[in-house]
Coordinates of C-alpha atoms and ligand atoms in Angstrom, one line a residue:
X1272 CA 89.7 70.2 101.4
X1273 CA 89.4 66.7 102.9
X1274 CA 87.0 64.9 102.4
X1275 CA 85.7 65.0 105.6
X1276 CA 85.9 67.9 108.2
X1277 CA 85.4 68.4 111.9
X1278 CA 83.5 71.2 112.4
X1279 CA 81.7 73.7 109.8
X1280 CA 78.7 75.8 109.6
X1281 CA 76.0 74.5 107.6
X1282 CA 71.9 75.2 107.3
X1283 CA 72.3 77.9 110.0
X1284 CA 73.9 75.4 112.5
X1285 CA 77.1 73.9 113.2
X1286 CA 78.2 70.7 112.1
X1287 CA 80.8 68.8 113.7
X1288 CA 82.1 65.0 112.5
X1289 CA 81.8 63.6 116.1
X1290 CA 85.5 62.5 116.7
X1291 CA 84.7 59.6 119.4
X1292 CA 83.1 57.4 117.1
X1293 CA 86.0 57.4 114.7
X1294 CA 88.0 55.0 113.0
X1295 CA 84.4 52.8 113.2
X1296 CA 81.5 55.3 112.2
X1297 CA 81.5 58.7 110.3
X1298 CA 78.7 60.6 112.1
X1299 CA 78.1 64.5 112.0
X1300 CA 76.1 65.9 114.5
X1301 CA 73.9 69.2 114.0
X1302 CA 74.1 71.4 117.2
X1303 CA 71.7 74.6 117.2
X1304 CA 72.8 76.6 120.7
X1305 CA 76.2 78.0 121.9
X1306 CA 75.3 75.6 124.9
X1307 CA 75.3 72.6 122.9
X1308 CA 78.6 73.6 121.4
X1309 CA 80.4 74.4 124.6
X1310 CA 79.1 70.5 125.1
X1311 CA 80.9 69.3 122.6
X1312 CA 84.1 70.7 123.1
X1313 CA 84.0 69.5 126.7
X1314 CA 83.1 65.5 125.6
X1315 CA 85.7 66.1 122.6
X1316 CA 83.1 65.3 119.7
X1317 CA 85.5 68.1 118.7
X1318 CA 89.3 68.2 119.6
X1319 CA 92.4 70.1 118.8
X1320 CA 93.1 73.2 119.6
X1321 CA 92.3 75.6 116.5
X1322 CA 89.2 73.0 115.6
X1323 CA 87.8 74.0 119.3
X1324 CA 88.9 77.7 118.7
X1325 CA 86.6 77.6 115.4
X1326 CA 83.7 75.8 117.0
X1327 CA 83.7 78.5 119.9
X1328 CA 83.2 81.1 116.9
X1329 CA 79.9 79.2 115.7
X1330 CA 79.0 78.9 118.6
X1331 CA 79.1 82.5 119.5
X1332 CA 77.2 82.9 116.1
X1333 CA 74.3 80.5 117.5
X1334 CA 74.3 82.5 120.8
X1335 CA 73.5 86.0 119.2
X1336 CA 70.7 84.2 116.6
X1337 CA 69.1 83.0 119.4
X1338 CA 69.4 86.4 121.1
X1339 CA 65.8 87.5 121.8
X1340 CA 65.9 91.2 121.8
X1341 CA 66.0 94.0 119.3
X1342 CA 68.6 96.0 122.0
X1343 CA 72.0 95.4 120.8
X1344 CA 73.1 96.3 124.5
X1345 CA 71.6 93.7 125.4
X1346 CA 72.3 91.0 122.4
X1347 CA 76.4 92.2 123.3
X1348 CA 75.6 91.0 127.1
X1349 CA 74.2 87.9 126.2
X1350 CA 77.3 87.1 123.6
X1351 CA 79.7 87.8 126.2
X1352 CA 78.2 85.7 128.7
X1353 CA 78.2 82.7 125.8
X1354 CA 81.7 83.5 125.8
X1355 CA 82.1 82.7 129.0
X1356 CA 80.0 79.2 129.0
X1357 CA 82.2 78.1 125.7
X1358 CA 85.5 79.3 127.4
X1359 CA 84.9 76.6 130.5
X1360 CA 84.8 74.1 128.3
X1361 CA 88.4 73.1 128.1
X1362 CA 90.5 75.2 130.1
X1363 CA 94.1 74.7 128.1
X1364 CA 94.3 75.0 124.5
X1365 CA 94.6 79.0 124.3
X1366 CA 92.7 79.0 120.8
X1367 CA 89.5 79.0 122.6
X1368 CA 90.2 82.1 124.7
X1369 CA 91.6 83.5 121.7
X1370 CA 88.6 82.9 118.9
X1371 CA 86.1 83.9 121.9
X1372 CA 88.2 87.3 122.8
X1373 CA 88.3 88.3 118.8
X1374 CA 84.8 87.4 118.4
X1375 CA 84.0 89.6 121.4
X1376 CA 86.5 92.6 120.6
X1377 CA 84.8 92.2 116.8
X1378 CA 81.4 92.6 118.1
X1379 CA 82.1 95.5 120.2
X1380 CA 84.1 97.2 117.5
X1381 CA 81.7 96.6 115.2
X1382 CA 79.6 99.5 116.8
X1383 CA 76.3 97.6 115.2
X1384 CA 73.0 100.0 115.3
X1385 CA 70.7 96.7 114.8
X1386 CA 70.6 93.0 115.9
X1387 CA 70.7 92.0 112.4
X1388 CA 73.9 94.3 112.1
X1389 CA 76.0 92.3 115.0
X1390 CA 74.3 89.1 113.9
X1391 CA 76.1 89.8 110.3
X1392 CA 79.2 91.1 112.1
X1393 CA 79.5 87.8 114.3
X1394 CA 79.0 85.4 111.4
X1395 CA 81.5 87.5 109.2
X1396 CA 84.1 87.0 111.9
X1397 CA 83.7 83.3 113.0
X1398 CA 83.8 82.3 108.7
X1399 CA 87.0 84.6 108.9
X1400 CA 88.7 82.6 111.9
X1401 CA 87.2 79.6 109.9
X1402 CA 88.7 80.4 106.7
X1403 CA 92.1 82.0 107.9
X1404 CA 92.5 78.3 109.9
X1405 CA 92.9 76.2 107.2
X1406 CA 95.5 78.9 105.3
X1407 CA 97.6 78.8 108.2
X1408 CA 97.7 75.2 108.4
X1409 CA 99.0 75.1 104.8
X1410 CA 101.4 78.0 105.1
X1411 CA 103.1 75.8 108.2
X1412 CA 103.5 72.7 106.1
X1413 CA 105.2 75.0 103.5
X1414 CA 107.0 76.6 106.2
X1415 CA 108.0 73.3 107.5
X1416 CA 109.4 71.5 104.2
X1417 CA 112.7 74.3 104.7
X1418 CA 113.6 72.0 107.6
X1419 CA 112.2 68.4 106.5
X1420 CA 114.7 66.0 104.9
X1421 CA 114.0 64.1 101.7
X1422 CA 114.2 61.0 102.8
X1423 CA 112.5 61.7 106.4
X1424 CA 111.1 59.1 109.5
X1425 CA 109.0 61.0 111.6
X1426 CA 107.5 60.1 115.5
X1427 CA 104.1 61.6 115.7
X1428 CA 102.4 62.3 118.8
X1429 CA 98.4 62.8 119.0
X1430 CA 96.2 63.9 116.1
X1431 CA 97.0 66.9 114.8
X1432 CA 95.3 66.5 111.2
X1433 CA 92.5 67.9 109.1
X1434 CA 90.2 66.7 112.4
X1435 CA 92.2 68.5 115.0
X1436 CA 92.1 72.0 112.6
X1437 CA 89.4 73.0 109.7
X1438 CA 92.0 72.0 107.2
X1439 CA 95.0 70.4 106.5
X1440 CA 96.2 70.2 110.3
X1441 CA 99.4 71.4 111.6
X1442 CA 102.3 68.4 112.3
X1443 CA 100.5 66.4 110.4
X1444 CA 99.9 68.8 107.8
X1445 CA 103.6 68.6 107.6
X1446 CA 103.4 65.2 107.4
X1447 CA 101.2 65.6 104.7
X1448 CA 102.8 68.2 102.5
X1449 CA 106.3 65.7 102.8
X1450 CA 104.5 62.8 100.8
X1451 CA 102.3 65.9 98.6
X1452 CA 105.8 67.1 97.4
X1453 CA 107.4 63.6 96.8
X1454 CA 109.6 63.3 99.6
X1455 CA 110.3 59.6 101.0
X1456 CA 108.2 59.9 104.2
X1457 CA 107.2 57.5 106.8
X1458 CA 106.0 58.1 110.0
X1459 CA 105.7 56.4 113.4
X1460 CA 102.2 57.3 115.2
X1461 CA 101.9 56.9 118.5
X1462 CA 98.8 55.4 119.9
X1463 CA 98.1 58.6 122.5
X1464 CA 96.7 57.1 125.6
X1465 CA 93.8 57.6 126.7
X1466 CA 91.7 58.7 124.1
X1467 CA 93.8 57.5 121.3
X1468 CA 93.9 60.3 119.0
X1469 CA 96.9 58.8 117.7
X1470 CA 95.9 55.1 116.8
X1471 CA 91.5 56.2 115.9
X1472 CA 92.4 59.7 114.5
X1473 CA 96.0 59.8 113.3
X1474 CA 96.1 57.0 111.6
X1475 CA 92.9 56.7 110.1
X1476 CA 93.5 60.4 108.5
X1477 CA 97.4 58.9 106.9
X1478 CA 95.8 55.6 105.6
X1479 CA 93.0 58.3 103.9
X1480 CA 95.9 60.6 102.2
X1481 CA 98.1 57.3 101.5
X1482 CA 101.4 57.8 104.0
X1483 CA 103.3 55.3 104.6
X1484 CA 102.9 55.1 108.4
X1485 CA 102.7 52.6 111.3
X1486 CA 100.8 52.6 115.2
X1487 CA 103.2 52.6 118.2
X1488 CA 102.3 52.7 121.7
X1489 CA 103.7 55.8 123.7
X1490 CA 106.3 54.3 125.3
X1491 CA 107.9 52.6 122.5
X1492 CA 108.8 55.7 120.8
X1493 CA 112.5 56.3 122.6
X1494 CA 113.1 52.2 121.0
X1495 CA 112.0 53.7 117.7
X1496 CA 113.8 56.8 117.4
X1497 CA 117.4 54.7 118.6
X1498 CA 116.5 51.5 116.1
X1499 CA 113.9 52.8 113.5
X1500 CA 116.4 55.8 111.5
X1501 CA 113.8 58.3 112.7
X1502 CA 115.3 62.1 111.7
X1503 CA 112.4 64.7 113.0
X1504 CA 110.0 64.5 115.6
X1505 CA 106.6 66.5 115.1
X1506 CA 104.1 67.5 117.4
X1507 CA 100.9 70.5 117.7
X1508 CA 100.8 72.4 120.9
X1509 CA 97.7 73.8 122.6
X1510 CA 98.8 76.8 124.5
X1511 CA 102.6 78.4 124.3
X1512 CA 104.1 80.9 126.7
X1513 CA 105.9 83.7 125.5
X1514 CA 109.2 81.7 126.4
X1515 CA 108.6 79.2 124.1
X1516 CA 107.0 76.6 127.1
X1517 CA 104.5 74.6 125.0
X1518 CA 101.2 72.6 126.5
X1519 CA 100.6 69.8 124.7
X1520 CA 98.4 66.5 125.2
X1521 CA 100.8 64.4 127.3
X1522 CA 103.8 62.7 126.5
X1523 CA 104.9 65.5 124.2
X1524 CA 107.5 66.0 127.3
X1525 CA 109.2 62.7 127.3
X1526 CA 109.0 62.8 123.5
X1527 CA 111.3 65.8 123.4
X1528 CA 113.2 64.6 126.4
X1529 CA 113.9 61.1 124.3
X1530 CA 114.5 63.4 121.0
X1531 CA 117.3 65.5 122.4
X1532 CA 118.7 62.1 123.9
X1533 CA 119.2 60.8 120.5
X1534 CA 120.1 64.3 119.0
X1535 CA 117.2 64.6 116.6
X1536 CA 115.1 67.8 115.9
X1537 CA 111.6 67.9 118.0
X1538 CA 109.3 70.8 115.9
X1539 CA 106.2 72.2 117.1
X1540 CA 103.8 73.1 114.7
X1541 CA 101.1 75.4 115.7
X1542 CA 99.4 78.6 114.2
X1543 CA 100.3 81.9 116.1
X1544 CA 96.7 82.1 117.2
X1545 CA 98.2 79.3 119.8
X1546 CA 101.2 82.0 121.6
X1547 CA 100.1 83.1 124.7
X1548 CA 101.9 86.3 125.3
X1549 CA 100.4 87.1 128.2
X1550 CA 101.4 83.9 129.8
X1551 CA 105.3 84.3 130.8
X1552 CA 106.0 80.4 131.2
X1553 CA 104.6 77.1 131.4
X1554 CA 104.7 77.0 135.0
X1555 CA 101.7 79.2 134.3
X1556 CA 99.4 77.4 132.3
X1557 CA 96.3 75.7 133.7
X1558 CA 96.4 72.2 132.9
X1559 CA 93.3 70.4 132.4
X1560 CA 92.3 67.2 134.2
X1561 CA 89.9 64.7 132.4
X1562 CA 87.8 62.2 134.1
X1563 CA 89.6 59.3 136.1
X1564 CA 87.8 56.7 133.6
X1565 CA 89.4 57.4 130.9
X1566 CA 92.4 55.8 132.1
X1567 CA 90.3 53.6 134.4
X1568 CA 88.4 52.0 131.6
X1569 CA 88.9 51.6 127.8
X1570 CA 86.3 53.7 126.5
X1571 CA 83.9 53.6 129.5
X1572 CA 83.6 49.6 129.2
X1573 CA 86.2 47.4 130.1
X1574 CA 87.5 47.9 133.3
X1575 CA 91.5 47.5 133.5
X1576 CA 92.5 48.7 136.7
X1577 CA 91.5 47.1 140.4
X1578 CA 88.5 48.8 141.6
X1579 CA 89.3 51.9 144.3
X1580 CA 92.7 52.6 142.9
X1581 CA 93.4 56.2 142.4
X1582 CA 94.0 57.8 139.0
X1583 CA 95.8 61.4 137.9
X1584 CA 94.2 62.0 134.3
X1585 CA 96.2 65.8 133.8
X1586 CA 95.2 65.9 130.0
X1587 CA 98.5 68.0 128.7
X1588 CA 102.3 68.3 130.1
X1589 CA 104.7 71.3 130.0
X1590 CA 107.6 71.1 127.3
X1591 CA 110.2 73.3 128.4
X1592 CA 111.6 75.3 125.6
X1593 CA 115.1 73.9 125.7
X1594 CA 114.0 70.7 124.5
X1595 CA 112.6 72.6 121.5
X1596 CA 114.4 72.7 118.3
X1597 CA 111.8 75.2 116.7
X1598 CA 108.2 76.4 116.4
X1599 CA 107.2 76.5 112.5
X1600 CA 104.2 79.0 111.9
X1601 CA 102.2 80.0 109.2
X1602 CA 105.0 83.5 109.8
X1603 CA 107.8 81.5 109.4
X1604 CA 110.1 79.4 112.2
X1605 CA 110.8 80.5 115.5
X1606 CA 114.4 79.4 116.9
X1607 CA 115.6 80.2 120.3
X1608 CA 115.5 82.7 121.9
X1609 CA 111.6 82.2 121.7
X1610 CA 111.0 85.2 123.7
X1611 CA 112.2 87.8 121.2
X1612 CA 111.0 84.9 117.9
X1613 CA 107.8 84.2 118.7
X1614 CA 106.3 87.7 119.5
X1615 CA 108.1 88.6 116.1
X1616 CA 105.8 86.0 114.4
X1617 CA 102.6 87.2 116.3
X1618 CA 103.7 90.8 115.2
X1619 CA 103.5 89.7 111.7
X1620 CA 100.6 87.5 111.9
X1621 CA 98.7 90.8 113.4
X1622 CA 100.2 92.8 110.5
X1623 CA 99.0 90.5 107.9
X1624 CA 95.5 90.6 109.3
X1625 CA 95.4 94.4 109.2
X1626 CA 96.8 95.1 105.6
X1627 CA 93.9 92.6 104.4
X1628 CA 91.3 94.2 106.0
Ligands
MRU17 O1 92.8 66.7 124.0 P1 92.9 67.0 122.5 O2 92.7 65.8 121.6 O3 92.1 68.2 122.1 O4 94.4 67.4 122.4 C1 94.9 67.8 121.1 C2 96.3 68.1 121.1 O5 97.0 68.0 122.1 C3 96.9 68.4 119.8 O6 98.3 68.0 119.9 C4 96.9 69.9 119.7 O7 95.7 70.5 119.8 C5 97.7 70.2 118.6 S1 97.3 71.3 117.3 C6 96.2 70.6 116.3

């Protein structure tokens, strides 16, 4: 484990590391309803897609504790309805659909006779979805090392560490494993305007694990990967279509664009929880869009555009999957055709999940 972590359960509530503070204050803050939670996710205390996935879990769990009936009917109505408030909170990363829908299909399953019953069933399933994260993250940075050089120069984009998962993370997990296993790794990290998960987040998780790394603003990274020997590019992804068309937080498109201009392999690394099959392209996905200052002000102080001017703040882009080189999983790597690859590696990941139970 790190030694810090962005969301867990702890004393009956949830506990997140509250993201917007960071690099300048470690704070966690102790939430004790689902509404709270859903809160949370929507002001990005908690980020990343299968960190948001696993707080939507606890929050379920803080939904049916609070439940005030003895009529499980009733307790399953008021857990879907909590489903619905945590799944409004950020509309693109599939994980929280995902982690809601399982918690959900669980409960019903479940077929509990009591309150206490579903209440035990609930909580078993969101410390499963908690648990299985941080495996998954690990098995992609093993996954990943098949396809990482030994001497390797990476261009990260956003944060996609031990904060953006429960564990590990998933490029940056890569990242990680690299310099764990003694390859030469350093890696550019770009600054991720506006909420600069790249320069808080990114960075202040590499200077804690002791890679070699440096801070570049977005646009330098086409300079970088011409001039700077860079040999693998690495980003997460918050929802994929079954074709392989990835969502991610914005400027994962011109990074791949500028990647497969300089002929260098752009990976996405993201648990299967993050395949959408039911989505058939990117064209498809609901992107969010995030308050106008953000970009309008640096952190809600300084002003640095002229009053009145518009803003578009659309929080991911669509990657289309021909600028992708491949998705590593915790199944393995997906190449192209992703169609036929990637519902190969959900199959497993469903398979895995069964034999265990
Ligand atoms: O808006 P955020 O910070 O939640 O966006 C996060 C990302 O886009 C990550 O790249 C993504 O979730 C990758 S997987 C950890």
């Amino acid at each position: 484990m790190a030694k810090y972590y962005s969301i867990k359960w702890v004393d009956n509530a949830v506990s997140m590391l509250d993201q917007r503070l960071l690099p300048h204050e470690e704070k966690y803050n102790t939430y004790t309803t689902f509404e709270e939670v859903a809160k949370a996710i929507n002001v990005m205390v908690v980020r990343g897609a299968p960190a948001i996935g696993a707080s939507a879990a606890y929050g379920l769990v803080l939904a049916v504790n609070a439940a005030e009936t003895e009529d499980v009917g009733t307790g399953l109505e008021q857990l879907k309805k909590a489903g619905d408030v945590l799944k409004a909170a950020r509309p693109t990363a599939v994980n929280l659909f995902w982690a809601v829908d399982r918690m959900v299909k669980k409960a019903v399953q479940a077929n509990a006779q009591t309150m206490d019953e579903l209440r035990a069933v609930v909580k078993a399933e969101a410390d499963l979805i908690w648990e299985e994260d941080a495996d998954m993250c690990f098995r992609m940075a093993e996954n990943a090392m098949q396809v990482t050089p030994d001497q390797v120069v990476f261009v990260h984009h956003c944060n996609t560490g031990a904060l953006a998962t429960v564990d590990y993370g998933t490029a940056l997990g890569v990242i990680r494993r690299a310099h764990e296993v003694g390859k030469d790794v350093f890696a550019y990290v770009d600054e991720t305007r506006p909420r600069l998960q790249g320069a808080r987040l990114t960075a202040w998780e590499l200077q804690e694990l002791g890679v070699p790394h440096a801070v570049i603003v977005d646009g330098a990274s086409g300079y970088v990967m011409r001039n700077k020997g860079v040999n693998m590019v690495v980003f997460g992804c918050d929802r994929i279509a079954a074709n392989g068309d990835l969502a991610n937080k914005n400027v994962t498109y011109n990074l791949a664009l500028a990647a497969k201009a300089h002929g260098i392999p752009a990976y996405s690394v993201r648990p299967t929880s993050t395949v959408d099959l039911n989505t058939a392209s990117g064209d498809l996905i609901d992107i969010e869009e995030r308050p106008s200052d953000e970009i309008s002000h640096v952190f809600g102080k300084a002003h640095i555009i002229p009053e009145g001017v518009e803003v578009f703040n659309p929080a991911f882009d669509v990657t289309p999957n021909e600028l992708i080189t491949g998705i590593i999983t915790e199944e393995g790597i997906a190449y192209p055709p992703f169609e036929k690859s990637l519902a190969e590696m959900v199959q497993k990941a469903e398979d895995r999940r069964k034999n265990r139970k």
